Short mmCIF file of C-alpha atoms and ligand atoms in Angstrom, two decimals:
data_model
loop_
_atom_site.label_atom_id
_atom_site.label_comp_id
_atom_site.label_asym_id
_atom_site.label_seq_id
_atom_site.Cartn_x
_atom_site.Cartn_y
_atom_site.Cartn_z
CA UNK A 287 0.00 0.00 0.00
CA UNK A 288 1.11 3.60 -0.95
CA UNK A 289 2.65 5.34 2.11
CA UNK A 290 -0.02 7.95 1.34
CA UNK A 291 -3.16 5.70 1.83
CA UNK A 292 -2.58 3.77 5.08
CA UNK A 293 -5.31 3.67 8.08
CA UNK A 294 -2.47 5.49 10.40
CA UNK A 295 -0.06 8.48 10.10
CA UNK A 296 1.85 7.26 13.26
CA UNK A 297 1.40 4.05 15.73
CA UNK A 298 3.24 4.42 18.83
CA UNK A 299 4.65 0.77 19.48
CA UNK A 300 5.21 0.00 22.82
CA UNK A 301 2.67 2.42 24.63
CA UNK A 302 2.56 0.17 27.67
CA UNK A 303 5.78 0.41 28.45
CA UNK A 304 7.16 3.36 30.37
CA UNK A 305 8.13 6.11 27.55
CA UNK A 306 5.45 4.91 25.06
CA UNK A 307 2.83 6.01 27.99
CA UNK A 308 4.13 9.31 28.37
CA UNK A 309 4.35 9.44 24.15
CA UNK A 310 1.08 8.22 23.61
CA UNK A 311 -0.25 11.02 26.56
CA UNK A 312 1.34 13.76 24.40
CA UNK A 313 0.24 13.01 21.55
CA UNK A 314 -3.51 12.87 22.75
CA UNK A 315 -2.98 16.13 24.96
CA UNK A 316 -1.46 18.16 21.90
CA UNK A 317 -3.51 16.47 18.86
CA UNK A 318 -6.53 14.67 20.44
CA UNK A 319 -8.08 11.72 18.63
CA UNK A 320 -10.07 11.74 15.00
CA UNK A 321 -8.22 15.30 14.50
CA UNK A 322 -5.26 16.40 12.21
CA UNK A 323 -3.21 12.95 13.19
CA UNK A 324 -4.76 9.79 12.80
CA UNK A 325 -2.98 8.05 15.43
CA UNK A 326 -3.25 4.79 17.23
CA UNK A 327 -1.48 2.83 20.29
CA UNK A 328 0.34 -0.48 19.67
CA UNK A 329 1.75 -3.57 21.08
CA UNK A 330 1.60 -7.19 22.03
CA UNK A 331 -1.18 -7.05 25.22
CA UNK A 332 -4.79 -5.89 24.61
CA UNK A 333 -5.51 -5.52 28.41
CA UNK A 334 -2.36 -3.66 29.09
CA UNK A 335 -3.19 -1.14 25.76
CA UNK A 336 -6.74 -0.76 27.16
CA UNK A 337 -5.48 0.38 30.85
CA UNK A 338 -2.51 2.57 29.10
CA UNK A 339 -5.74 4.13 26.99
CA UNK A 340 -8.08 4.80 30.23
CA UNK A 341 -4.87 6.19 32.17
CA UNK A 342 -3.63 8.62 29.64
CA UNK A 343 -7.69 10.30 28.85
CA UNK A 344 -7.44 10.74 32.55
CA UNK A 345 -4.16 12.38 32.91
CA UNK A 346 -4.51 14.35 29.65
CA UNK A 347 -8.09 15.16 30.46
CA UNK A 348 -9.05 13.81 26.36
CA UNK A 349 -11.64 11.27 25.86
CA UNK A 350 -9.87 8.62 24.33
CA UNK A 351 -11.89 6.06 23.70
CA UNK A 352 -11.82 6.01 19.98
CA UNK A 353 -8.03 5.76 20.06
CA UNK A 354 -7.31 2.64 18.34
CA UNK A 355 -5.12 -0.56 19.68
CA UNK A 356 -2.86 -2.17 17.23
CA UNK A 357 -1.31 -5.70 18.17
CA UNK A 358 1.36 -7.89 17.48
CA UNK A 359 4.97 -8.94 18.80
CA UNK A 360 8.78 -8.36 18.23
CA UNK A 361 8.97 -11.84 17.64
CA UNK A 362 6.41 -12.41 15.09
CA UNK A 363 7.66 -11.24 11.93
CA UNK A 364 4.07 -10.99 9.86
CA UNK A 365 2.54 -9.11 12.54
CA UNK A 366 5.61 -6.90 12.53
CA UNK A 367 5.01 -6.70 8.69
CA UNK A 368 1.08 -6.04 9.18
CA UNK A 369 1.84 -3.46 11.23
CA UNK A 370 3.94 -1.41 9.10
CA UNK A 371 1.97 -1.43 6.30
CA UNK A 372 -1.03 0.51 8.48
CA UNK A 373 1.05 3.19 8.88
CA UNK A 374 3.24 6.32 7.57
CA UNK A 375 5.22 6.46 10.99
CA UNK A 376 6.00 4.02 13.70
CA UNK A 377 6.86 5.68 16.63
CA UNK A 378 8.56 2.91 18.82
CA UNK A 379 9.90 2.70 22.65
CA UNK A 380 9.77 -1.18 22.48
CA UNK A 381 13.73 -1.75 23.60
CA UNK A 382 16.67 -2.53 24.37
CA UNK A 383 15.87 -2.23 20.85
CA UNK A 384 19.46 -4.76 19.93
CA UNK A 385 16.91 -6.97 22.08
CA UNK A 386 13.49 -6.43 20.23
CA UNK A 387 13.88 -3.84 17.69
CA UNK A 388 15.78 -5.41 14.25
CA UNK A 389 12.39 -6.84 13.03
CA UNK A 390 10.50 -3.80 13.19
CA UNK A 391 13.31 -1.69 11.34
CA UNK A 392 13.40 -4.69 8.34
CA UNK A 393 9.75 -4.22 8.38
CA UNK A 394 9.47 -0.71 8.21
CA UNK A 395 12.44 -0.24 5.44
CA UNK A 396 10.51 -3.25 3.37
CA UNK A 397 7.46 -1.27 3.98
CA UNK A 398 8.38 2.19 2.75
CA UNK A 399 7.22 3.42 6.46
CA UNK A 400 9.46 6.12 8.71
CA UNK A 401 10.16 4.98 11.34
CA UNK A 402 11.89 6.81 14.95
CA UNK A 403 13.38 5.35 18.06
CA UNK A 404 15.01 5.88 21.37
CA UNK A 405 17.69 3.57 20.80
CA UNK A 406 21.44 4.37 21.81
CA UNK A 407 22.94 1.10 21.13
CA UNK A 408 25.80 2.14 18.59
CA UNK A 409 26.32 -1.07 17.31
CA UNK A 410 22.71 -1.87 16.79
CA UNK A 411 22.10 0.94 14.60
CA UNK A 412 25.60 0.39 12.98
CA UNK A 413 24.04 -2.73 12.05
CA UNK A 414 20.57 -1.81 10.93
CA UNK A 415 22.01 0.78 8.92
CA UNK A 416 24.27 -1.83 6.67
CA UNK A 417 21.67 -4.31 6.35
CA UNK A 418 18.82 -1.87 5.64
CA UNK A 419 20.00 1.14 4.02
CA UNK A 420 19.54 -0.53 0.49
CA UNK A 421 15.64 -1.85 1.06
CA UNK A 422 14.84 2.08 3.11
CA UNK A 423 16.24 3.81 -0.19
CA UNK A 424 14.24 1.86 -2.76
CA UNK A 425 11.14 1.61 -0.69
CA UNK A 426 11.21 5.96 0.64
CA UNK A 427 11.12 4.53 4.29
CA UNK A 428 13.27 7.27 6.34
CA UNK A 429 14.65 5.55 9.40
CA UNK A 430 15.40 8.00 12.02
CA UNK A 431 17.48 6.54 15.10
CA UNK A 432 18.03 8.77 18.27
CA UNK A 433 14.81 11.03 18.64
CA UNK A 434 14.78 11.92 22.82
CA UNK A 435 17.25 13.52 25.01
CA UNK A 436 19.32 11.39 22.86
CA UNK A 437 20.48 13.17 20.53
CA UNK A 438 18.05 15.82 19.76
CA UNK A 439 19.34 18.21 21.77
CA UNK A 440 23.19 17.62 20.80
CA UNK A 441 22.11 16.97 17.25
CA UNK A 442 19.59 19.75 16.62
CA UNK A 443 21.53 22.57 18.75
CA UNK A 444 24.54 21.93 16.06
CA UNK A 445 22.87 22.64 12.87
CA UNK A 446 20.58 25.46 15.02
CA UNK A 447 24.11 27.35 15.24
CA UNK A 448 25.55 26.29 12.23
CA UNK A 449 23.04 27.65 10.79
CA UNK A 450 22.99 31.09 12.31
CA UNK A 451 26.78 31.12 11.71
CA UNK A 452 26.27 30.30 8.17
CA UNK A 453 23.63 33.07 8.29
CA UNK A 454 25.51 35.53 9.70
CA UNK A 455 29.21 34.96 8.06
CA UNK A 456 28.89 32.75 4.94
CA UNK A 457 31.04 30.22 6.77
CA UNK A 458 30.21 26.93 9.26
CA UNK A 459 32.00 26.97 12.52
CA UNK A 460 35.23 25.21 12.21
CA UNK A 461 34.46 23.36 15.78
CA UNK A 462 31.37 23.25 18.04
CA UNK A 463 31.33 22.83 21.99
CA UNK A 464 28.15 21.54 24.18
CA UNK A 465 28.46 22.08 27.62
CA UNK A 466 26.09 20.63 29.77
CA UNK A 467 25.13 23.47 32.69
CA UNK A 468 22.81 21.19 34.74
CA UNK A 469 19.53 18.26 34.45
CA UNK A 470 17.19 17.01 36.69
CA UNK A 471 16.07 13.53 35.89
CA UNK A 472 16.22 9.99 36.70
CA UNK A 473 16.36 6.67 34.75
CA UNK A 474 13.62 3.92 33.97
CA UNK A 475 13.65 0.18 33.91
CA UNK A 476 13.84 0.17 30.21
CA UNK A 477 16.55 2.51 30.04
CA UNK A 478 18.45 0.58 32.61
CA UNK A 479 17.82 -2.55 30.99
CA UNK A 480 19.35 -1.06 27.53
CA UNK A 481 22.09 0.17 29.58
CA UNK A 482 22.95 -3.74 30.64
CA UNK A 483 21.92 -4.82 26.94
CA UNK A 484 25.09 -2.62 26.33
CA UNK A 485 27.42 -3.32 28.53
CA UNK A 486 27.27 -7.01 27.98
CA UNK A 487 27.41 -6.59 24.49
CA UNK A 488 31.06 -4.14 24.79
CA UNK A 489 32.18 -7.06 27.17
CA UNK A 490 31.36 -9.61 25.03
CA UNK A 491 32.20 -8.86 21.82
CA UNK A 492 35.56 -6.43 20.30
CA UNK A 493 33.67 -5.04 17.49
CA UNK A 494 30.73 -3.48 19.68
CA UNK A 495 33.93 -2.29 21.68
CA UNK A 496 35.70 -1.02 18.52
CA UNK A 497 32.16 0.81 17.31
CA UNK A 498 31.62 2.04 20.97
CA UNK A 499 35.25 4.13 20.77
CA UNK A 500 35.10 4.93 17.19
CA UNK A 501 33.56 8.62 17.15
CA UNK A 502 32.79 7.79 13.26
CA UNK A 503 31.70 4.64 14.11
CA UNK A 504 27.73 5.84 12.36
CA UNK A 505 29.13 7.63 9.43
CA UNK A 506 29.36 6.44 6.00
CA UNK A 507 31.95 4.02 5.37
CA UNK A 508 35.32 6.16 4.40
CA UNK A 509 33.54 9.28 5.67
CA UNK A 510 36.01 10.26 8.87
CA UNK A 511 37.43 13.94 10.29
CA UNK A 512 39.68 14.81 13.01
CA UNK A 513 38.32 14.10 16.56
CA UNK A 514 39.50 11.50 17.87
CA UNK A 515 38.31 9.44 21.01
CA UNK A 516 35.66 11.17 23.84
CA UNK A 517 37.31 12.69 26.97
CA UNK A 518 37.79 10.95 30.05
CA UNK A 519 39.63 13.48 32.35
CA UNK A 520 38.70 16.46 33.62
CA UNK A 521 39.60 19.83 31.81
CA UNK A 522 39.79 23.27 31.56
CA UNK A 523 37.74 24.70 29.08
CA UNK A 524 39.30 28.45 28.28
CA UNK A 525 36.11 29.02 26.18
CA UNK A 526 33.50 28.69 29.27
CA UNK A 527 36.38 29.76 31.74
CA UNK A 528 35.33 26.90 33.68
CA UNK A 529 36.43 22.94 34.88
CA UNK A 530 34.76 20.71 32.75
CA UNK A 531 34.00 16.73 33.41
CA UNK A 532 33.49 14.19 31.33
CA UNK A 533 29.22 13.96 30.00
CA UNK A 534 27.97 10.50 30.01
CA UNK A 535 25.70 11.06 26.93
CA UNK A 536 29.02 12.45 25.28
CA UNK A 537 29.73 9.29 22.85
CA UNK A 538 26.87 8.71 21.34
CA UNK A 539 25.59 12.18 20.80
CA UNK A 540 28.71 12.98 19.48
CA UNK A 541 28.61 10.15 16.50
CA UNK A 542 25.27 10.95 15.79
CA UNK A 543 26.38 14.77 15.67
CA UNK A 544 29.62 13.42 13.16
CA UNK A 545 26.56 11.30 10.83
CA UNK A 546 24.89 14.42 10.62
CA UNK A 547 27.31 16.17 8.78
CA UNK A 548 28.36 13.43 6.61
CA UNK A 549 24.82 13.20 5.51
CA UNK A 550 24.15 17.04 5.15
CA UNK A 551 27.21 17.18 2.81
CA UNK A 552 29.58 18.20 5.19
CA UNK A 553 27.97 21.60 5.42
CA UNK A 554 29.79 21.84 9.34
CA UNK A 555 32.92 21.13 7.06
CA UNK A 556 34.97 18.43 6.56
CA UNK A 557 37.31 19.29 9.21
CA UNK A 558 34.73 20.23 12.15
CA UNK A 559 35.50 19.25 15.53
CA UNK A 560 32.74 18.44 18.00
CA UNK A 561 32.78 17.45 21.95
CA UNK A 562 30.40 17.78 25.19
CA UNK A 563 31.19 17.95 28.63
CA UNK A 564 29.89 19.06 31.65
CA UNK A 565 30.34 22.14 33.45
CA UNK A 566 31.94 22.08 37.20
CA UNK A 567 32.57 25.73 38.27
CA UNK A 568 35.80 27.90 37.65
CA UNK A 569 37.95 27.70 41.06
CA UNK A 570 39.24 24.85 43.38
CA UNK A 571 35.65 23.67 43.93
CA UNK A 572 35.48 23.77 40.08
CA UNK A 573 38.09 21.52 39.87
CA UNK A 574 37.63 19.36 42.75
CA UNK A 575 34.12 18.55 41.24
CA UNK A 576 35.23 17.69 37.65
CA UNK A 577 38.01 15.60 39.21
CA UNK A 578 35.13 13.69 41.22
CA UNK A 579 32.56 13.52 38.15
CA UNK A 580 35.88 11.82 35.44
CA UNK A 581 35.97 9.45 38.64
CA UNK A 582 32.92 8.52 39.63
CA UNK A 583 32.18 7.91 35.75
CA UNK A 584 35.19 6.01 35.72
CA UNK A 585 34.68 3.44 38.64
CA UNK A 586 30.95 2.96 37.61
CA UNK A 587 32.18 1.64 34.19
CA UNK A 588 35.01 -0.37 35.87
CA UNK A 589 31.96 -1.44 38.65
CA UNK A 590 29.41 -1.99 36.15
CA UNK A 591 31.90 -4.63 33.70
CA UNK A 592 31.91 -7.45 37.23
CA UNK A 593 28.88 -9.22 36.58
CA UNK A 594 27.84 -9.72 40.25
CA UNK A 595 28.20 -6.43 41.19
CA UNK A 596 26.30 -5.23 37.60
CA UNK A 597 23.32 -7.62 38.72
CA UNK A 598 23.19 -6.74 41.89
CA UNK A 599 23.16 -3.06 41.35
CA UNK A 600 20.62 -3.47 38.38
CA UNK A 601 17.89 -5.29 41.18
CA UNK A 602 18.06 -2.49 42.98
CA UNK A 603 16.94 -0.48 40.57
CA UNK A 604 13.79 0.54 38.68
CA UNK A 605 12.64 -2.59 36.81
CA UNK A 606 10.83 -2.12 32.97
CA UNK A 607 7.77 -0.41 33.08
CA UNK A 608 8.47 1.92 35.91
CA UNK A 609 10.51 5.30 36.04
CA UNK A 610 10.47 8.83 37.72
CA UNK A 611 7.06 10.14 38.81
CA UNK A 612 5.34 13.08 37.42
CA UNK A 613 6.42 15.25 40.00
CA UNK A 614 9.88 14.20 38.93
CA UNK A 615 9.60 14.98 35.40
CA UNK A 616 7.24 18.13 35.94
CA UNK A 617 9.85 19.46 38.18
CA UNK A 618 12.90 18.21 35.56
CA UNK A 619 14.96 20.19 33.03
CA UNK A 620 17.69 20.46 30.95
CA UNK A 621 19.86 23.03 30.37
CA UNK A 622 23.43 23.59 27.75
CA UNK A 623 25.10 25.70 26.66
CA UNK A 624 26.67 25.81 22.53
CA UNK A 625 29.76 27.39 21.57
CA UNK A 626 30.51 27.90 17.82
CA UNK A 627 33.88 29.06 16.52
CA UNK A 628 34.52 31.14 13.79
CA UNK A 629 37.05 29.30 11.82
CA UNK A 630 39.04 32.78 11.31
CA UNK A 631 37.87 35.78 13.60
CA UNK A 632 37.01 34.44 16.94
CA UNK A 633 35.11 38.33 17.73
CA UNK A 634 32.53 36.01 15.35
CA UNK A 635 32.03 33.60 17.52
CA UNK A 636 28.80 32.21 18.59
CA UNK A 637 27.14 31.20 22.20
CA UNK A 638 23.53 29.15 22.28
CA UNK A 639 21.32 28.14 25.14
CA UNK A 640 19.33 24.86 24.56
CA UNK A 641 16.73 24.61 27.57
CA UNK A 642 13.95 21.97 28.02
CA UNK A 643 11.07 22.47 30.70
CA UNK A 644 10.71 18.43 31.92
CA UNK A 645 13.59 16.21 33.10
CA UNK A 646 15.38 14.85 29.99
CA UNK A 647 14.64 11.15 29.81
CA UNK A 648 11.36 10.78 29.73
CA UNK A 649 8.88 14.38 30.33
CA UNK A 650 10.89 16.04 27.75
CA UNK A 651 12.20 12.66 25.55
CA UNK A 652 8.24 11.60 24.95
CA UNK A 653 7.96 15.45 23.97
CA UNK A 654 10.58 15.35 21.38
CA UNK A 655 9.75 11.58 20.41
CA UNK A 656 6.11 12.21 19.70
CA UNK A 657 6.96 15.69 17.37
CA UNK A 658 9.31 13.66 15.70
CA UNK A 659 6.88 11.22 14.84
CA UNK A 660 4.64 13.95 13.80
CA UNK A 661 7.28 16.11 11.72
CA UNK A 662 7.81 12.72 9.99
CA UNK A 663 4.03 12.13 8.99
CA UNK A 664 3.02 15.94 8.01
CA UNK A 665 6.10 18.04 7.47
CA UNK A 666 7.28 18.62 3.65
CA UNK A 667 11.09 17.38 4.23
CA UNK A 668 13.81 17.30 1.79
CA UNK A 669 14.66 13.97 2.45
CA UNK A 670 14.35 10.57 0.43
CA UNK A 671 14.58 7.17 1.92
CA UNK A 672 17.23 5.78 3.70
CA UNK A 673 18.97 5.87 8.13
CA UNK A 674 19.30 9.50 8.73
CA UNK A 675 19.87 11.62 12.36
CA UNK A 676 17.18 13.85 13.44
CA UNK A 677 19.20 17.02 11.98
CA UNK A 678 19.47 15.45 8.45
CA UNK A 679 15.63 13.99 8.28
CA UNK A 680 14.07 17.03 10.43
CA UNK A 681 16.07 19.90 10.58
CA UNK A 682 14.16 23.10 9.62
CA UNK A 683 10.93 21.65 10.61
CA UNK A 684 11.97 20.19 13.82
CA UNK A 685 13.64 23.27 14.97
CA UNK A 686 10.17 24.68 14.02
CA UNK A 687 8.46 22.36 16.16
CA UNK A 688 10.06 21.85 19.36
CA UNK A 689 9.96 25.35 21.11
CA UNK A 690 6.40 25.57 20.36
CA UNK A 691 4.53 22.36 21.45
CA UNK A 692 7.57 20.75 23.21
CA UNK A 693 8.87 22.94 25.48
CA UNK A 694 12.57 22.31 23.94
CA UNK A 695 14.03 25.85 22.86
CA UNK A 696 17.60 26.94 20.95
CA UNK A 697 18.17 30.65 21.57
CA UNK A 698 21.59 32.53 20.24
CA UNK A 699 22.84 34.02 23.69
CA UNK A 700 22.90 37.39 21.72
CA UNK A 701 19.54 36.80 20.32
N1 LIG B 163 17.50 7.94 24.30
C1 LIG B 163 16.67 8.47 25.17
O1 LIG B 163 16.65 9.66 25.33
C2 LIG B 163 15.73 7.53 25.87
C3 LIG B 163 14.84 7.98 26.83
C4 LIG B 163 13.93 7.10 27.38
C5 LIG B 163 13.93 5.76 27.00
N2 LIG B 163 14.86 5.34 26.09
C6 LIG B 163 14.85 3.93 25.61
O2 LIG B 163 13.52 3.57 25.27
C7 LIG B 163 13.34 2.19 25.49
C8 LIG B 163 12.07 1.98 26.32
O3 LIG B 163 12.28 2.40 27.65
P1 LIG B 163 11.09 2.25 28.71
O4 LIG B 163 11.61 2.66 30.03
O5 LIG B 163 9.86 2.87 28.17
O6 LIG B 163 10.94 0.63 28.69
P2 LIG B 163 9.74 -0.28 29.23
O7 LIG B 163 8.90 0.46 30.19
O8 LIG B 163 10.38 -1.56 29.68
O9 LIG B 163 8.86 -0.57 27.92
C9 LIG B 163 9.24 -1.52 26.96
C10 LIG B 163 8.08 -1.77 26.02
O10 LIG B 163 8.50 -2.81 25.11
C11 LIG B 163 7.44 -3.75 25.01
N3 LIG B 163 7.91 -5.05 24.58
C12 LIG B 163 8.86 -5.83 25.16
N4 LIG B 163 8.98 -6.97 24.46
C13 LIG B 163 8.10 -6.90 23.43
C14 LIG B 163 7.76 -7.77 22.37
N5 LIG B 163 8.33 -8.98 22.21
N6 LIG B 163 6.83 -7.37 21.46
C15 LIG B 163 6.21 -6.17 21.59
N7 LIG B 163 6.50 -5.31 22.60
C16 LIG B 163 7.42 -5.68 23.49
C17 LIG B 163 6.85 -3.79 26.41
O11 LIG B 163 5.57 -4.39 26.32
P3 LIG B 163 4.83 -5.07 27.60
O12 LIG B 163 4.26 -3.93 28.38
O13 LIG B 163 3.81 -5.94 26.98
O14 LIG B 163 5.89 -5.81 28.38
C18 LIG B 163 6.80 -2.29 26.70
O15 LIG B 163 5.69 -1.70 26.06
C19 LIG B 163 14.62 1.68 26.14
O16 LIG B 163 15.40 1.06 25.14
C20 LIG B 163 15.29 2.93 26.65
O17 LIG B 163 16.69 2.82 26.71
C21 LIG B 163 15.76 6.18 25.54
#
C-alpha cells in the first residue's frame, strides 16, 4: 500500500511500556483523537493497551476512547510486517531495541514506512544501517534513530548554530562545543535494561567495543574527520572559563552529531570538531568537582563490567515499566550551553542556550519523540529514503516544532 493511503499516520509501538505512555499522553494532549493525526497505540497485550488508553484520557483530560489498539509482537515477523503497512510512521519505545527492535526496522524499510526510536545502542544501529539502508532507499522509508534527550538536543543545537553562523558569516563553525550546565532527571527500567543490553554486548564482543570508541563509528563508510576518542579526564575549558567533566551522553551524541554532517554534505565542514562535557565551576571547587565527576564515571564503568556487582546493582533499581514520577519529570529540566567558533575571527564567535522544561529522559524525551513522529508524517522534508539523524531527516521543521509544542528551545545568547 502507498505510504499515502494507510489507516495510520503514526502508531506508537510500545505504549505500555514506560516512555510509550508518556508518548502516547502527548500526543492525545497536543492532537486529540479523530483530529489532524490519525494516530493509534500499539503492542503485544490488549488488556495492558486498554489500561494505558483509560490512564492517559485521565491524565490528559481527552476522551480517548476512539483511540485505536494495534497488536502484534517483536517476535512475530508478519505481525511486525502487518503493522507497518497501516502506517506512515512508527513511533517505537519497544527496547533494548538490539533486544526487540531489528524486526521492526526490516519491516518498516521493506514497507516504505518512517520509522523513529530511542535507541542508543551504537552497534545496533551500525548494524541496521548496513543491512537496511539498500531496502529504506528503494522503498522511501526514512529511518530515524536517536529522537529523545538522545540526541536531539546535541544533534539539533549543532545545525541550530551552524546555521545562524552560516547566516551571519557565509562560513560553518570550524568546531562546536556543548556544555552541559545542569539536568534534573532519573532513569527507567527500560533505560536501565538497555544500559545492561550494552554493557554485555562491549564485554562480550571487540567489534561493539571497537564501534563504541570509534567517534565515526555511524558515518558512511570512508567518511572520517579529526576528533579522535571522547574525553575521560577532567579539563579546563578556556572558552566557558570553567572545569569541565566528562558527560555520560558524550559518545553517542557525538557520533550521531559526526553522521549528521556526513549526511548534510559536510555543510559543518569536513574538518569540524565536536565534543560535550559538563560544566563544574571555575575555582578549586570547580576543579575538585570535575576531578570527582571523570571518577565517579570512571569506577561505575570499571563497577558496572563485574557481573555480580552489575546484577546486583541493576535489582536495585527501577525494573521495565516503571521510572520517575510526574512530580519528577514536571519538576525536571535540561539546560546547555553551545559554543561555535569562527574558523578565522574568533570576535565572530557564537554562544547558544538549549533549555527543556521536563527532566530529559522521559517528560521532555516523549515530547521530542512524539513531534518527531509527527514532523515525519506531516512536514514537507527534503529527504528521500534511507537511516538518517534527526538534523538530516528534520532539521528546519523540527527546529520549528520543538519550542512551540515541546517545550525544547535553541536561543543565540545574543539573540
Ligand atoms: N534515548 C533516550 O533519550 C531515551 C529515553 C527514554 C527511554 N529510552 C529507551 O527507550 C526504550 C524503552 O524504555 P522504557 O523505560 O519505556 O521501557 P519499558 O517500560 O520496559 O517498555 C518496553 C516496552 O516494550 C514492550 N515489549 C517488550 N517486548 C516486546 C515484544 N516482544 N513485542 C512487543 N513489545 C514488546 C513492552 O511491552 P509489555 O508492556 O507488553 O511488556 C513495553 O511496552 C529503552 O530502550 C530505553 O533505553 C531512551
Amino acid at each position: 500500500m502507498a505510504a499515502a493511503n494507510r489507516t495510520y499516520d503514526i502508531v506508537v509501538w510500545g505504549a505500555s511500556g514506560y516512555t510509550g505512555r508518556l508518548t502516547a499522553e502527548y500526543l492525545l494532549e497536543r492532537y486529540g483523537v479523530g483530529g489532524e493525526i490519525r494516530w493509534a497505540i500499539g503492542g503485544r497485550n490488549r488488556a495492558k493497551l486498554e489500561a494505558v488508553r483509560k490512564k492517559i484520557a485521565v491524565e490528559a483530560g481527552v476522551d480517548a476512547s476512539a483511540l485505536p489498539i494495534v497488536l502484534g509482537d517483536s517476535n512475530d515477523p508478519a505481525s511486525l510486517r502487518e503493522l507497518a503497512e497501516q502506517t506512515r510512521v512508527v513511533c517505537t519505545t519497544v527496547g533494548p531495541y538490539a533486544k526487540f527492535g531489528s524486526g521492526l526496522v526490516a519491516a518498516c524499510a521493506k514497507a516504505g514506512s518512517d520509522y523513529c526510536d530511542l535507541a542508543g545502542e551504537v552497534h545496533w544501529m551500525r548494524a541496521m544501517l548496513d543491512a537496511h539502508q539498500q531496502a529504506a532507499v528503494a522503498s522511501g522509508a526514512r529511518i530515524v534513530h536517536c529522537a529523545g534527550f538522545d540526541c536531539i538536543p546535541s544533534d539539533l543545537g549543532v545545525y541550530f548554530v551552524q546555521r545562524a553562523m552560516r547566516e551571519r558569516c557565509g562560513v560553518p563553525a570550524k568546531r562546536v562545543k556543548l556544555r552541559v550546565v545542569g539536568f534534573s532527571g532519573a532513569a527507567s527500567g527500560g533505560t536501565i535494561a538497555s544500559m545492561e543490553t550494552m554493557i554485555e554486548a562491549t564485554l562480550r564482543d571487540p567489534e561493539v567495543r571497537r564501534a563504541m570508541a570509534d567517534p565515526y563509528a555511524l558515518n558512511p563508510a570512508g567518511q572520517r574527520g579529526p576528533d579522535r576518542g571522547d574525553r575521560i579526564t577532567p579539563e579546563w575549558d578556556p572558552d566557558f572559563e570553567q572545569w569541565t567533566a566528562p558527560f555520560i551522553m558524550a559518545s553517542l551524541n557525538g557520533k550521531v552529531v559526526r553522521r549528521s554532517n556526513a549526511l548534510l554534505d559536510h555543510a559543518y565542514g569536513e574538518d569540524f570538531r565536536y565534543d560535550e562535557a559538563t560544566l563544574t565551576g571555575s575555582g578549586p571547587i570547580g576543579a575538585a568537582k570535575a576531578a570527582a565527576i571523570a571518577a565517579g564515571l570512571g569506577g561505575l564503568l570499571a563497577g558496572m563490567a563485574i557481573r555480580p556487582l552489575r546484577r546486583a546493582v541493576v535489582r536495585r533499581l527501577p525494573q521495565p515499566g516503571h521510572g520517575p514520577t510526574r512530580e519528577q519529570r514536571n519538576n525536571g529540566f535540561f539546560d546547555l550551553r553551545l559554543f561555535a567558533a569562527h574558523p578565522t575571527e574568533p570576535e565572530k564567535n557564537l554562544r547558544a542556550r538549549i533549555r527543556g522544561d521536563r527532566d530529559p529522559g522521559y517528560g521532555s524525551t516523549s515530547k521530542m519523540l512524539g513531534e518527531s513522529a509527527v514532523c515525519l508524517a506531516k512536514d514537507a522534508l527534503d529527504v528521500g529514503g534511507g537511516f538518517f539523524t534527526p538534523a538530516s531527516a528534520m532539521g528546519d521543521a523540527l527546529l520549528a516544532r520543538l519550542p512551540v509544542n515541546a517545550g525544547v528551545t535553541f536561543e543565540l545568547e545574543d539573540g
